[in-house]
Coordinates of C-alpha atoms and ligand atoms in Angstrom, one line a residue:
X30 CA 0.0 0.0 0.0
X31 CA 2.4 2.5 1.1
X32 CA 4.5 1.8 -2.2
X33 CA 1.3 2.5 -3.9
X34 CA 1.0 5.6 -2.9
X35 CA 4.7 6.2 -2.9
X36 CA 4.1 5.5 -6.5
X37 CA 1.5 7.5 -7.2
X38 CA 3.6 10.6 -5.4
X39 CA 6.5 9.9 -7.5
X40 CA 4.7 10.0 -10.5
X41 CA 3.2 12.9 -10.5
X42 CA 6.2 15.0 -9.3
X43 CA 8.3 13.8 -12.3
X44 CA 6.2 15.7 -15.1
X45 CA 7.7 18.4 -13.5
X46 CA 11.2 17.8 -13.9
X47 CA 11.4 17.7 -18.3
X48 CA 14.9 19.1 -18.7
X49 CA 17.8 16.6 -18.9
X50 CA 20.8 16.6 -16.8
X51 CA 21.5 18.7 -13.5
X52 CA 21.1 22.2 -13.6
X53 CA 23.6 24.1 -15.3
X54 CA 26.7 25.4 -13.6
X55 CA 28.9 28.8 -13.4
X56 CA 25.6 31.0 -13.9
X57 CA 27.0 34.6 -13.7
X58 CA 25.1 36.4 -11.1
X59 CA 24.7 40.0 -10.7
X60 CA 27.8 41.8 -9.0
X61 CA 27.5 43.6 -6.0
X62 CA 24.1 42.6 -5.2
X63 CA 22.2 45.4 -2.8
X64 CA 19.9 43.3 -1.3
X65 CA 18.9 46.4 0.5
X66 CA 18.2 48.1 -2.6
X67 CA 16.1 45.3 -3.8
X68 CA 13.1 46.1 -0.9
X69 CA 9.8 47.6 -2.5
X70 CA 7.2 45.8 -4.6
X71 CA 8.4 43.7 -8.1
X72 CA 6.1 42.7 -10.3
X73 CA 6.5 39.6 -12.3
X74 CA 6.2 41.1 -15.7
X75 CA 6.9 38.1 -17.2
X76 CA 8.1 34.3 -16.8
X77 CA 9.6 30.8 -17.5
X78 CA 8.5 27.6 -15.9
X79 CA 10.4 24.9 -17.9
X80 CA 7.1 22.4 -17.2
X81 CA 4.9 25.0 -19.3
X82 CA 2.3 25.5 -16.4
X83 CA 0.8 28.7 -15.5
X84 CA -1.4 29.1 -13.0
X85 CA -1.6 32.3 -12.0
X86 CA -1.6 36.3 -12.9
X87 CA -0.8 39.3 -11.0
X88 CA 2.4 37.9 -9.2
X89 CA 4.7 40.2 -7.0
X90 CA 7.2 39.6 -5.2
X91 CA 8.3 41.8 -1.8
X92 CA 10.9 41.6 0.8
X93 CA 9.6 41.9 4.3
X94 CA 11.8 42.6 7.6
X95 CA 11.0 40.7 10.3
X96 CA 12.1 40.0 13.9
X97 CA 13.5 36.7 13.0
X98 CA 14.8 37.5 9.3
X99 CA 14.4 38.6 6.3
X100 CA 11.7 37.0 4.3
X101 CA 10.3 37.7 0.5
X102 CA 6.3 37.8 0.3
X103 CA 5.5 36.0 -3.6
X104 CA 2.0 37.2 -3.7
X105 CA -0.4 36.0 -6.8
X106 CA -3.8 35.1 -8.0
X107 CA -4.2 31.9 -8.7
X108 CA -7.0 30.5 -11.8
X109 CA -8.4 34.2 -11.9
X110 CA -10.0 33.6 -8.8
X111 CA -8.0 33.2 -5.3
X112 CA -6.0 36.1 -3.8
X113 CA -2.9 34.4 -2.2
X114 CA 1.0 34.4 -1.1
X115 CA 4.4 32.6 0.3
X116 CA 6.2 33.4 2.3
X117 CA 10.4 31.9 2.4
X118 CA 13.3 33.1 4.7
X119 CA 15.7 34.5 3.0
X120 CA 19.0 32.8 3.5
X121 CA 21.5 35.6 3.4
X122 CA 25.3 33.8 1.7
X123 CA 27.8 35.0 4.5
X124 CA 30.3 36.3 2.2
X125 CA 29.8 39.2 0.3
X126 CA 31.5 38.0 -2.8
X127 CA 28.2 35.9 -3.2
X128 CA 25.4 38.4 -2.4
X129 CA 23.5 37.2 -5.3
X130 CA 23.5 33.6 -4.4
X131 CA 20.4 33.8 -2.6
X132 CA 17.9 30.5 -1.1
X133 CA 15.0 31.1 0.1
X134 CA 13.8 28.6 3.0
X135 CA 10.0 27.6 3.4
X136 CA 8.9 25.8 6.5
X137 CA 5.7 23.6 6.1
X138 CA 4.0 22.7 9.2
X139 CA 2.1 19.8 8.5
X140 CA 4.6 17.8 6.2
X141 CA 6.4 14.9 7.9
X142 CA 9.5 15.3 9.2
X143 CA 12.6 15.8 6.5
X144 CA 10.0 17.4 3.7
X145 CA 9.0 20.2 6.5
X146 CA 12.0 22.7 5.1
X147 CA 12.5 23.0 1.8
X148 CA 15.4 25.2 0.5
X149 CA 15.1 26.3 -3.1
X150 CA 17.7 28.5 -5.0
X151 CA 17.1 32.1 -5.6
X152 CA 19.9 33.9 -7.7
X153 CA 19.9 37.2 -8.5
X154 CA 21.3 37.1 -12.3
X155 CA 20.8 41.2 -13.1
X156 CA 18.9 43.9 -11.8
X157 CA 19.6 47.5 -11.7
X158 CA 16.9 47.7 -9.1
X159 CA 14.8 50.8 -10.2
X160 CA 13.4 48.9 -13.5
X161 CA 14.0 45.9 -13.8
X162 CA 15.8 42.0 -11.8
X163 CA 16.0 38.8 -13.5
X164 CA 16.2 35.7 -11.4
X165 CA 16.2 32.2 -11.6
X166 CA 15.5 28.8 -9.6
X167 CA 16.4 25.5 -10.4
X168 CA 15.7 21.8 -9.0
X169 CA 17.2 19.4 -9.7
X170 CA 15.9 15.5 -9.4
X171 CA 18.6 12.8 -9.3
X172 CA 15.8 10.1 -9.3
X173 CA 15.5 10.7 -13.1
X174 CA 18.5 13.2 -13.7
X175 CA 16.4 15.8 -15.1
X176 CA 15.4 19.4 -13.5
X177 CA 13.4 22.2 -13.7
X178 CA 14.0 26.3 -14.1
X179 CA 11.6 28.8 -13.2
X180 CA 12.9 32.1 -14.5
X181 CA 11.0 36.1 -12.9
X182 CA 11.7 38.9 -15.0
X183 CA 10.5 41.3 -12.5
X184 CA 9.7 44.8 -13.3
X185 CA 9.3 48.1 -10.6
X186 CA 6.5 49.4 -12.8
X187 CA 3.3 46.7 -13.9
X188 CA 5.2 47.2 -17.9
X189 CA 8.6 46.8 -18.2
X190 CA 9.8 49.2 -20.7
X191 CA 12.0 47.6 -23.8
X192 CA 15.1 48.7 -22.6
X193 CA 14.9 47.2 -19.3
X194 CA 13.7 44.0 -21.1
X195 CA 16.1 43.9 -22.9
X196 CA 18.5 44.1 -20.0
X197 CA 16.9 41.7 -18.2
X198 CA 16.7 39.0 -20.7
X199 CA 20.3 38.6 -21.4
X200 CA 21.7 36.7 -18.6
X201 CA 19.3 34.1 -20.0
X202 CA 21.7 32.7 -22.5
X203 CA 23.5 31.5 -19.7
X204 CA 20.3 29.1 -18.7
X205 CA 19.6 27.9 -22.1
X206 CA 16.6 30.0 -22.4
X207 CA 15.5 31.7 -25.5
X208 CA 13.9 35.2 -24.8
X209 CA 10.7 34.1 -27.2
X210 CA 10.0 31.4 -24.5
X211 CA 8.8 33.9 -21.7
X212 CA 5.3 34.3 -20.7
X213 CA 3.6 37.5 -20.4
X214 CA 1.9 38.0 -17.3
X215 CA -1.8 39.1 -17.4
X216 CA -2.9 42.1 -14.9
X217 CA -6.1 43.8 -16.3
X218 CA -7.8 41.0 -13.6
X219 CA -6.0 41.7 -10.4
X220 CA -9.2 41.5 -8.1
X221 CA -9.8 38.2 -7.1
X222 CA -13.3 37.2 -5.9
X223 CA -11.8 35.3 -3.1
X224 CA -8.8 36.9 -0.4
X225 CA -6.7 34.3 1.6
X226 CA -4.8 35.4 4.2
X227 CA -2.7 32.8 5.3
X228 CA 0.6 31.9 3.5
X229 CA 0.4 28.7 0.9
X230 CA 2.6 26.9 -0.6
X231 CA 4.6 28.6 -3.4
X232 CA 4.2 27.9 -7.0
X233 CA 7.4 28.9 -8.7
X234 CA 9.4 25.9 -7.1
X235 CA 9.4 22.0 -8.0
X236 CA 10.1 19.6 -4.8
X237 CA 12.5 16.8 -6.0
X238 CA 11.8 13.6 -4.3
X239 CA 14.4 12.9 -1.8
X240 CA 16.7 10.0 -2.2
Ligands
NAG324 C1 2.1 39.5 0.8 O1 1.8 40.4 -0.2 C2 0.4 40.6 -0.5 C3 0.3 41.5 -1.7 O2 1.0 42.7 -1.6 C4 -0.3 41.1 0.7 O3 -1.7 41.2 0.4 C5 -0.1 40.2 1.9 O4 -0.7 40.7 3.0 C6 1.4 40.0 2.1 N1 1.6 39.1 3.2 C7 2.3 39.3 4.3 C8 2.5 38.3 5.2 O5 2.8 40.5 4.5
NAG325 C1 -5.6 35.0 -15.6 O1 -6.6 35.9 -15.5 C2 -7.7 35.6 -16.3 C3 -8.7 36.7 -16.1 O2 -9.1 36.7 -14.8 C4 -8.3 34.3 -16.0 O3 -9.4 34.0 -16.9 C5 -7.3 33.3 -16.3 O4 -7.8 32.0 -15.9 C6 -6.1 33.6 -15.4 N1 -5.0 32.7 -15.7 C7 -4.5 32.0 -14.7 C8 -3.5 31.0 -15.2 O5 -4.8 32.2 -13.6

């Protein structure tokens, strides 16, 4: 029974993961990264989710101080009709050479034990922070050797302008990503029916199976 449903876990994460091999290597990341520059609201002007799904509009993305951290708020409207965020810890690199090298940690609850922190690359790749950041995730599964990018090509105004596009689709050649792949994120419907006000789990990462 319990390889049943073992089974039936397994299969359905692995649609997710559709790009051969590990994830690439020797990214360049943005130099100097400010994180404290990067605080205010980003909106996700447009994206990259190497499984093709998209399930929401109206995506921003916000870094909040709290007592116990610094934490990024991913806020979104999921199938036109929920209001709703996540919220990961920031995991600040320790030496400054790596600023840009950020994780973000999310801590869920009610999973068993090793599947209740997940911690999921978040690399600044360019930003000039008044227009426009590019950043990228990926996850890697080494049950089938294949992972998965999610790329945000965030934006300080709700358009990026074509300059700042511009800018901020370069450092995709380093991913493998062609510029035509990006999605274009809707916002004339940003007023959900529904409001949730507790945080869910995020949408822009893939959980590998652990081995
Ligand atoms: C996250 O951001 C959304 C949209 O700005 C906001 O409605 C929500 O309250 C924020 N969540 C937290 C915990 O601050
Ligand atoms: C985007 O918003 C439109 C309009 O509300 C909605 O019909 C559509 O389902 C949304 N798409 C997603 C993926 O949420």
């Amino acid at each position: 029974m319990i390889i049943f449903i073992l089974f039936i876990c397994f299969s359905s994460t692995f649609g997710y993961f559709t790009i051969p091999g590990k994830c690439p290597d020797n990214v360049g990341l943005q130099e100097d990264f400010k994180l404290a520059d990067f605080y205010g609201k980003w909106y996700q002007a447009y994206h990259f989710s190497s499984d093709g799904q998209v399930k929401n509009n109206c995506s921003t993305i916000e870094l909040m101080t709290r007592p116990s951290g610094i934490y990024l708020n991913q806020s979104r409207v999921d199938r036109g009709l929920f209001h709703r965020f996540s919220v990961g810890k920031v995991d600040i690199p320790s030496k400054i050479e790596d600023a840009a090298n950020l994780d973000l940690i999310f801590a869920f609850k009610n999973a068993p034990r090793r599947l209740k922190t997940r911690r999921y690359p978040f690399r600044v790749l360019a930003t000039n922070y008044n227009y426009y950041a590019t950043i990228y995730t990926c996850q890697y599964s080494p049950l089938i050797d294949k992972h998965f990018i999610y790329v945000w090509i965030l934006s300080r105004n709700q358009i990026l302008n074509d300059v700042s596009k511009e800018l901020a689709v370069k450092p995709l050649q380093n991913i493998g990503i062609q510029p035509t792949q990006l999605v274009k994120d809707e916002r004339d419907k940003c007023a959900p029916k529904y409001y949730e006000d507790v945080p869910v789990e995020p949408m822009t990462f893939r959980f590998p199976v652990p081995i």
